[in-house]
Coordinates of C-alpha atoms in Angstrom, one line a residue:
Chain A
X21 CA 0.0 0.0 0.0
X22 CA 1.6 3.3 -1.4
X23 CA 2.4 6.1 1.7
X24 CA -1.1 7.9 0.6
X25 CA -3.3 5.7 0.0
X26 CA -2.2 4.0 3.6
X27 CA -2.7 8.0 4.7
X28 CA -6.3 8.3 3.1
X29 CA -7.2 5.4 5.2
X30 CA -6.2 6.4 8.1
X31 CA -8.0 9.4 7.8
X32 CA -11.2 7.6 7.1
X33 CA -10.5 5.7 10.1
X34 CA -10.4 8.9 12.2
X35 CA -13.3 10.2 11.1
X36 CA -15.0 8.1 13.5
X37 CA -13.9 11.1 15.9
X38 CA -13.5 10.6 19.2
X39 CA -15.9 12.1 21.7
X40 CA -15.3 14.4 24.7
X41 CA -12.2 16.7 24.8
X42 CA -10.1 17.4 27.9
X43 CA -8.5 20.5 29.4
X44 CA -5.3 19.7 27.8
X45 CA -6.9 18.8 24.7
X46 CA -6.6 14.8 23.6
X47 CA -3.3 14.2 24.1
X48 CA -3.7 13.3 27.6
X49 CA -6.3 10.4 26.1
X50 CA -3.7 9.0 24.3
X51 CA -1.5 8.7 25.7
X52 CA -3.9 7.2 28.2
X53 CA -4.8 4.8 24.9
X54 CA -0.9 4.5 24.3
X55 CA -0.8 3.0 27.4
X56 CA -3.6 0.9 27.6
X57 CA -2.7 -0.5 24.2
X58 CA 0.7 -1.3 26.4
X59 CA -0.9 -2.9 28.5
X60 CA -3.1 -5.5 26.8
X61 CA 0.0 -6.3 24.6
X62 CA -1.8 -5.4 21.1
X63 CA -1.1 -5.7 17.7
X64 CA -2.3 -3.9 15.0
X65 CA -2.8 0.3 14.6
X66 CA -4.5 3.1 16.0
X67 CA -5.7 5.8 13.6
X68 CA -4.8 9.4 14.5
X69 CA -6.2 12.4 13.1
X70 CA -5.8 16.6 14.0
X71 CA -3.5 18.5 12.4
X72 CA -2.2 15.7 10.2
X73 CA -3.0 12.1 9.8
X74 CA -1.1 9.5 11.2
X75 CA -1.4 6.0 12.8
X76 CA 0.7 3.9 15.5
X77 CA 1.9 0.7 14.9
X78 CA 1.9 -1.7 17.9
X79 CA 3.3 -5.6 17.6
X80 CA 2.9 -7.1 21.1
X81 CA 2.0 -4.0 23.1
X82 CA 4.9 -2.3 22.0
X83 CA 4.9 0.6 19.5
X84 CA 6.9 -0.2 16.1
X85 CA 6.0 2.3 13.6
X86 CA 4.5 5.6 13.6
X87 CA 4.0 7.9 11.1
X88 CA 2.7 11.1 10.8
X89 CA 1.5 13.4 7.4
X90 CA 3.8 16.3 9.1
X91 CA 6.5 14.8 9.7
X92 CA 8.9 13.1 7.3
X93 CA 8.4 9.4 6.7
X94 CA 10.6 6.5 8.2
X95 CA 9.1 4.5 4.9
X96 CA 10.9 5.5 2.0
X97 CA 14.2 5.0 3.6
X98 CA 13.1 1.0 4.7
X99 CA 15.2 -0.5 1.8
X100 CA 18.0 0.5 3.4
X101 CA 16.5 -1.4 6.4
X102 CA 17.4 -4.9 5.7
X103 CA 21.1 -4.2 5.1
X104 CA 21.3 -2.5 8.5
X105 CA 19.2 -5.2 10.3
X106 CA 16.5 -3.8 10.9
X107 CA 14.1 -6.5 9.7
X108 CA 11.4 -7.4 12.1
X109 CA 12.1 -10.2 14.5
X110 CA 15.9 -9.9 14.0
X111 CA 18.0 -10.3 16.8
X112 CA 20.3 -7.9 17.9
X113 CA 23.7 -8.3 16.6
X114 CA 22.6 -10.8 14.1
X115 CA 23.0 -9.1 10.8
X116 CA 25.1 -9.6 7.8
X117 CA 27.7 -12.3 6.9
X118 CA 31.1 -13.0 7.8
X119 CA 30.4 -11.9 11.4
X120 CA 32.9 -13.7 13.7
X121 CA 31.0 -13.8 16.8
X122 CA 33.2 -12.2 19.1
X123 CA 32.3 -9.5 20.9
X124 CA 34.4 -7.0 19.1
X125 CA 33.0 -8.0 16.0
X126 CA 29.5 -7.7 17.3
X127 CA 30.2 -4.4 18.9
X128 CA 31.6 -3.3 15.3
X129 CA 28.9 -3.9 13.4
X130 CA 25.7 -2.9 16.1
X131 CA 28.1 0.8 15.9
X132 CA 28.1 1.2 12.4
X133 CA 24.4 0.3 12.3
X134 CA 23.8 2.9 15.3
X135 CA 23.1 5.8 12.4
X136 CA 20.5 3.8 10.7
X137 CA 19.1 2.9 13.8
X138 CA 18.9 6.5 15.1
X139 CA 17.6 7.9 11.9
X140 CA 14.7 5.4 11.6
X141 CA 13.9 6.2 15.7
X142 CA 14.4 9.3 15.4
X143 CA 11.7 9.4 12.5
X144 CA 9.2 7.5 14.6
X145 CA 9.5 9.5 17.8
X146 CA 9.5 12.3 15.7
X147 CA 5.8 11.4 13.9
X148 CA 4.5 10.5 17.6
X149 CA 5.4 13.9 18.9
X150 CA 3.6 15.5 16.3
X151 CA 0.4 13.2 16.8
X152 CA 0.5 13.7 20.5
X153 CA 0.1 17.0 20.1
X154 CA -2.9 18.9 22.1
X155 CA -4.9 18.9 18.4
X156 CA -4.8 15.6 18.1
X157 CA -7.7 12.6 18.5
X158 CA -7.8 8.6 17.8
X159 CA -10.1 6.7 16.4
X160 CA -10.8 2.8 16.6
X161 CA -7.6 0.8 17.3
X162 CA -7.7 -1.7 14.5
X163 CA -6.4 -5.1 15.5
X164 CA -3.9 -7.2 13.7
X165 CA -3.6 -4.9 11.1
X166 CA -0.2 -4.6 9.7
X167 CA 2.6 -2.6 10.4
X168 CA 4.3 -0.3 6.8
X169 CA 7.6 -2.9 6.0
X170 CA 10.7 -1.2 7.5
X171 CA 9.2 -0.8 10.9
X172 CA 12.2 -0.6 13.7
X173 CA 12.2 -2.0 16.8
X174 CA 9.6 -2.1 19.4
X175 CA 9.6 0.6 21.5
X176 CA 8.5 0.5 25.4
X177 CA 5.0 2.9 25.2
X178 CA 6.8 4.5 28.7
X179 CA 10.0 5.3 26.8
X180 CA 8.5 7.0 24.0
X181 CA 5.8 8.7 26.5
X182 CA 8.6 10.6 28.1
X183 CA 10.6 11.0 25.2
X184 CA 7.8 12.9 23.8
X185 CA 6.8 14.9 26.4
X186 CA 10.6 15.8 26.8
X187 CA 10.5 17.0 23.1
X188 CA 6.9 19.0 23.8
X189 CA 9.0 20.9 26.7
X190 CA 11.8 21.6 24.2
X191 CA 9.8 23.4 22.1
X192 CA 7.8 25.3 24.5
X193 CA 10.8 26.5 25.2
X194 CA 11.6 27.6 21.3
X195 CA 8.3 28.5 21.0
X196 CA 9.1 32.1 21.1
X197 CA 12.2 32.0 19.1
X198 CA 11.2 29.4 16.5
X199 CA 8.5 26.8 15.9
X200 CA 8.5 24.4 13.0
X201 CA 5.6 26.6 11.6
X202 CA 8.1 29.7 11.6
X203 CA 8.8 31.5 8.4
X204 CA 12.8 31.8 8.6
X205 CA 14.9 32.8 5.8
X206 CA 18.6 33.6 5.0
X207 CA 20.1 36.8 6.3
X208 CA 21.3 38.0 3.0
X209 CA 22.6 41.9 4.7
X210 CA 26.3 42.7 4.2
X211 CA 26.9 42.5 7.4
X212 CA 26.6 38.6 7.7
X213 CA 28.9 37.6 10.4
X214 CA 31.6 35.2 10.0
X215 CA 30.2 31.1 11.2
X216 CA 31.2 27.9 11.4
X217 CA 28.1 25.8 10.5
X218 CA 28.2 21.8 10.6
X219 CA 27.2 19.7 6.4
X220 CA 23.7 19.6 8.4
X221 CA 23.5 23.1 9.1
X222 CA 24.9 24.4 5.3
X223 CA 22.2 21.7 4.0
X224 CA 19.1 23.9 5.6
X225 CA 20.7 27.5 4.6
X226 CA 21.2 26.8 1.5
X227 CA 17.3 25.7 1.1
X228 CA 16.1 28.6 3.1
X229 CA 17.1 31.4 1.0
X230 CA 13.4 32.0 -0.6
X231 CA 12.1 31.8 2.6
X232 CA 10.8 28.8 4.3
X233 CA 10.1 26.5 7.9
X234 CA 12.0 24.2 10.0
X235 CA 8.6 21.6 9.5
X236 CA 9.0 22.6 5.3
X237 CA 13.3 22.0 5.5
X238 CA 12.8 18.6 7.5
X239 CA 10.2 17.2 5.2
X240 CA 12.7 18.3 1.8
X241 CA 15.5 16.7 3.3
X242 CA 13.6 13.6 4.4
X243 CA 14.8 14.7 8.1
X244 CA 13.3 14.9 11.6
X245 CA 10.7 18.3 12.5
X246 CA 11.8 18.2 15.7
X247 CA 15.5 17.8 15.3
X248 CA 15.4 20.6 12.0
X249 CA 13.5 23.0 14.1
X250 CA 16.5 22.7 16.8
X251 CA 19.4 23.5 14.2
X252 CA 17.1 26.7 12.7
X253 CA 17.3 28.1 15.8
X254 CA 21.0 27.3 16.3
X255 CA 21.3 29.2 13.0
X256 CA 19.3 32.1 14.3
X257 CA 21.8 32.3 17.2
X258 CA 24.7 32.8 15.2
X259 CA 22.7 35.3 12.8
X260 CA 22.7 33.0 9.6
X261 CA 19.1 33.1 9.6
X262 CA 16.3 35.3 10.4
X263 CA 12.8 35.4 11.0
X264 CA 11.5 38.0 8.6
X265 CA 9.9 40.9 10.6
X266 CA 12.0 40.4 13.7
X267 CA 15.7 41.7 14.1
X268 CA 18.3 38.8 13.6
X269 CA 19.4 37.3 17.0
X270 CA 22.7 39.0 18.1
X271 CA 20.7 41.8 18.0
X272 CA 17.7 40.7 19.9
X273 CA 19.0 39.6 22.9
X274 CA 15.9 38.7 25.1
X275 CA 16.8 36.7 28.1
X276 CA 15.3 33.2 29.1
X277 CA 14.7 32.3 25.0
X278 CA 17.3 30.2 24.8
X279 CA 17.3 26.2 25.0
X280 CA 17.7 23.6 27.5
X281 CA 17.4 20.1 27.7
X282 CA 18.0 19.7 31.6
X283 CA 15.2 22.3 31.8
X284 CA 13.2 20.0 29.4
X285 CA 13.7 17.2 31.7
X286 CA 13.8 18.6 35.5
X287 CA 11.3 21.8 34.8
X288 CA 8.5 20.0 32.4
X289 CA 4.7 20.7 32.7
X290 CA 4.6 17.2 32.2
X291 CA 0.8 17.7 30.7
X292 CA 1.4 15.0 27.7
X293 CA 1.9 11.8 29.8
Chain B
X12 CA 16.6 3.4 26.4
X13 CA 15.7 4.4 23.3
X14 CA 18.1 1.8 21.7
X15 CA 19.1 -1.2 24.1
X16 CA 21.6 -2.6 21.1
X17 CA 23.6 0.4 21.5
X18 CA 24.2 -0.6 25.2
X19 CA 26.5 -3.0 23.9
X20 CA 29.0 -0.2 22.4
X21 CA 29.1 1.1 26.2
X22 CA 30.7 -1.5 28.1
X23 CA 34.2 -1.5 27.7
X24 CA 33.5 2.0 28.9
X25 CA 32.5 0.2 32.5
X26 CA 36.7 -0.8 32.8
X27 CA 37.2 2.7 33.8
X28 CA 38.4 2.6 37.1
X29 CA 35.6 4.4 39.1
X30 CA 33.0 4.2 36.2
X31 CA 29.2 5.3 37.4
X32 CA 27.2 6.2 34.5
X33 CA 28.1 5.7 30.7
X34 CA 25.5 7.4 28.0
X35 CA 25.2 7.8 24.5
X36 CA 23.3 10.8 23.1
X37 CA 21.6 12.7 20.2
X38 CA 23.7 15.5 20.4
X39 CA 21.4 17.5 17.8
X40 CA 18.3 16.5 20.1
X41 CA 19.5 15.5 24.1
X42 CA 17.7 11.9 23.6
X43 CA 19.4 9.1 25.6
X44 CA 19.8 6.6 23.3
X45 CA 20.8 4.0 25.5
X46 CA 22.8 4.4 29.0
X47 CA 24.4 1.6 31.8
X48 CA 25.3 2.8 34.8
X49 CA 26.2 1.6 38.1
X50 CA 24.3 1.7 41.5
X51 CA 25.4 5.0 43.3
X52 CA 24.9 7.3 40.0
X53 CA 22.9 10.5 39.1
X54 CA 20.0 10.2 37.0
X55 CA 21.2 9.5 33.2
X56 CA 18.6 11.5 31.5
X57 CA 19.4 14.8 33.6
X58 CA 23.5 13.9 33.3
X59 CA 22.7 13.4 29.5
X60 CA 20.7 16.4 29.2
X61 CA 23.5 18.3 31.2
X62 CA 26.0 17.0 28.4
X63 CA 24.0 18.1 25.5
X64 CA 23.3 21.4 26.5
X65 CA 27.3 21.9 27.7
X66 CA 28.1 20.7 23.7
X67 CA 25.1 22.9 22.2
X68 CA 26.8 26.2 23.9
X69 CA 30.0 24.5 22.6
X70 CA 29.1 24.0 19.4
X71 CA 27.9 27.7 19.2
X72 CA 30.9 29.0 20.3
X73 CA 32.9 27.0 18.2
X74 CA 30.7 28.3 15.3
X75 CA 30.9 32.2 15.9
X76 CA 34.4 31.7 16.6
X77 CA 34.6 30.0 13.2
X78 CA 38.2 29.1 13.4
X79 CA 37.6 25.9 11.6
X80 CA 38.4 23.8 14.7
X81 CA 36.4 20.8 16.1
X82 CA 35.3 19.3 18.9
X83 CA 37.1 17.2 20.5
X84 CA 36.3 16.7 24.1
X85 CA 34.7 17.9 27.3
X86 CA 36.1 17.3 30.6
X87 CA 34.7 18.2 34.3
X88 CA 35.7 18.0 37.5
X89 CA 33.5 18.1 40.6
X90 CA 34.3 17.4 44.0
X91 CA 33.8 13.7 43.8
X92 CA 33.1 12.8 40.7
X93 CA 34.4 13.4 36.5
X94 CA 31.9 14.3 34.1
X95 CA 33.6 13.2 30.7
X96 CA 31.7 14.1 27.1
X97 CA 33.4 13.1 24.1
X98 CA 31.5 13.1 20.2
X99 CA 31.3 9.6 19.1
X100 CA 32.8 8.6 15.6
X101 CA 35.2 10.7 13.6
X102 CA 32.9 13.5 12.0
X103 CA 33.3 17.1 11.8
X104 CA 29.8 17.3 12.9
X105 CA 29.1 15.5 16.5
X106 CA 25.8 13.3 15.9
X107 CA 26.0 11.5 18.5
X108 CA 28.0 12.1 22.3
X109 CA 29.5 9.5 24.6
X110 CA 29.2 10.5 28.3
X111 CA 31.0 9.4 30.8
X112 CA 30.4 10.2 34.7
X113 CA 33.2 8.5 37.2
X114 CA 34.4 8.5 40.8
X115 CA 37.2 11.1 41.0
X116 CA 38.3 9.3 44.0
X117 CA 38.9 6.4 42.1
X118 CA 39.5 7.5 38.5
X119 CA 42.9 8.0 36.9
X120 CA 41.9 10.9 35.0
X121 CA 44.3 10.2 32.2
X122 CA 44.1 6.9 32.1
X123 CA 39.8 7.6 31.9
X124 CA 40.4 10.4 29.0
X125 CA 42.9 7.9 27.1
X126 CA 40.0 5.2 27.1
X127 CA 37.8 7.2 26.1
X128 CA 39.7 8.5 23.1
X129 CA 40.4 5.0 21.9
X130 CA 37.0 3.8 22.8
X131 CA 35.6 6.9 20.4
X132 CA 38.0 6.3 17.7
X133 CA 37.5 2.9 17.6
X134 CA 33.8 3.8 16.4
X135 CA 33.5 3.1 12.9
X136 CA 33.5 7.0 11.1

């Protein structure tokens, strides 16, 4: 099934809309269904609709796939899958020939698969954040039905619960600097100041010199929202980018913008799990 | 943990003299991909969070000083214990960090940054 006719489906499935809405909006439910789903050790995949569409994948009561029509797709990248070991029911360490099966060898290969692994996670933590948001609403969980091929590991509902709300702190905090529905651009004045930027960070100016968003950059470049909307504002601290209308950031200078991720994990509002 | 495999690539890590806490981490987004640590340590996902934010105000300083330099390592001393960040692998760009928090009672430093270095290099690039 292609990514959008799977998409059209889902949303057909979340038509049925769910009833009643909380003071935090749904996210609170579920997570609440997240968990429940966790419990009773399910397989199949719960619609979600707001925003975007999207759907969880769960195999056993743990969360496999996710995917989300605003955030960039672990999918098209699953050929790649197999040749990293990624297939379902794989054991850890068991990919490719040749292996020796010493411990070295073992370690070896499980590092240089730790970038494909991290990509394809990142991708899927990055979908659920988005369908967790406070917009959000699920509709019938559909048993049995089948995970998209090149889902990753399973992935403890608890984990990914806090992971997410981690990431919803994170951006509360960028929220007024940057969200990944801000318009940034390049700073094209003469007086561009002198930076170092990382290949990641030249990949996203380059691309934002018409004008564009961290959300619009990560789906181009087939990378994570969450991640992207991190290294725009890292480019707005050092000046290379702007948000049209508001001075560049040297010049700004407003205290308690800037980002932290022991804030994100000691100071959270904690209203997502 | 976000990925238990990696867990693996953090034992020899535990042969440091004085080892509590081992982490690998998203350096772009402070995720805790995977962590082992021993029974007396702080919290990994505030110690890895600590580390991330330490490299992101790193990494920005390194980039507005733009002297073309990289990286390399981050050590700390407190009163009892080492906080040791290093970027795993051999890119320019740090993807992913190795954390290391020991006993400074117990840990050589040197020896501890030395093992570290090789640990990290031996990371496939």
């Amino acid at each position: 099934m292609s990514q959008n006719s799977r998409r059209t489906r889902v949303r057909q499935l979340a038509e049925s809309v769910w009833p009643g809405r909380t003071v935090n909006g749904y996210a609170n439910l579920i997570a609440a269904r997240l968990r429940k789903l966790a419990d009773e050790g399910s397989t199949g995949m719960l619609p979600v609709s707001g925003h975007g569409d999207g759907a969880v994948f769960f195999r056993d009561g743990q969360v496999v796939y996710a995917e989300s029509s605003r955030t960039s797709p672990p999918a098209p990248r699953a050929r790649d899958l197999a040749a990293l070991g990624l297939v379902p029911g794989e054991a850890p360490g068991s990919a490719g020939a040749g292996g020796t099966g010493a411990a070295g060898t073992v370690a070896t290969r499980s590092v240089s698969r730790l970038g494909g692994m991290l990509e394809l996670t990142e991708l899927i933590i990055d979908a659920l954040t988005e369908l967790l948001s406070s917009e959000s609403r699920y509709a019938k969980f559909r048993h049995a039905e089948v995970a998209p091929a090149g889902h990753g590991r399973p992935l403890a509902v608890e984990t990914l619960l806090a992971e997410v709300q981690r990431r919803h702190e994170v951006l509360r905090q960028l929220a007024p600097v940057v969200t990944p529905d801000t318009t940034v651009s390049c700073e094209s004045s003469l007086s561009l100041p002198s930076a170092q930027v990382s290949p990641a960070q030249w990949a996203l100016l380059i691309r934002a010199d018409g004008g564009t968003t961290p959300r619009g950059l990560a789906m181009h470049l087939g990378r994570s929202v969450f991640g992207t909307t991190i290294e725009v504002y890292r480019l707005l601290e050092l000046g290379l980018l702007v948000v049209p209308g508001r001075p560049p950031a040297p010049a700004d200078g407003r205290p308690g913008t800037g980002i932290s991720f022991i804030r994100a994990v000691s100071g959270g509002r904690g209203s997502d799990a | 943990m976000i990925l238990p495999e990696a867990g693996d690539l953090l034992t020899p890590a535990m042969a440091i003299d004085g080892f509590r806490l081992g982490c690998l981490i998203d350096a772009t987004t402070g995720m805790v991909l995977a962590s082992v640590q021993k029974q007396d340590t702080p919290a990994p996902p505030t110690a890895a969070a600590g580390a991330a934010d330490i490299v992101s105000v790193l990494t920005l300083l390194n980039g507005k000083l733009a002297t073309g330099e990289i990286l390399e390592d981050v050590m700390i001393t407190f009163s009892d214990s080492f906080f040791m960040v290093r970027p795993v692998g051999r890119d320019t760009e740090p993807r992913i960090l190795l954390l290391v928090v020991a006993d400074r009672h117990r840990t050589n430093l040197a020896m501890a940054h030395r093992s570290l270095r090789d640990l990290c290099a031996s990371f496939p690039a």
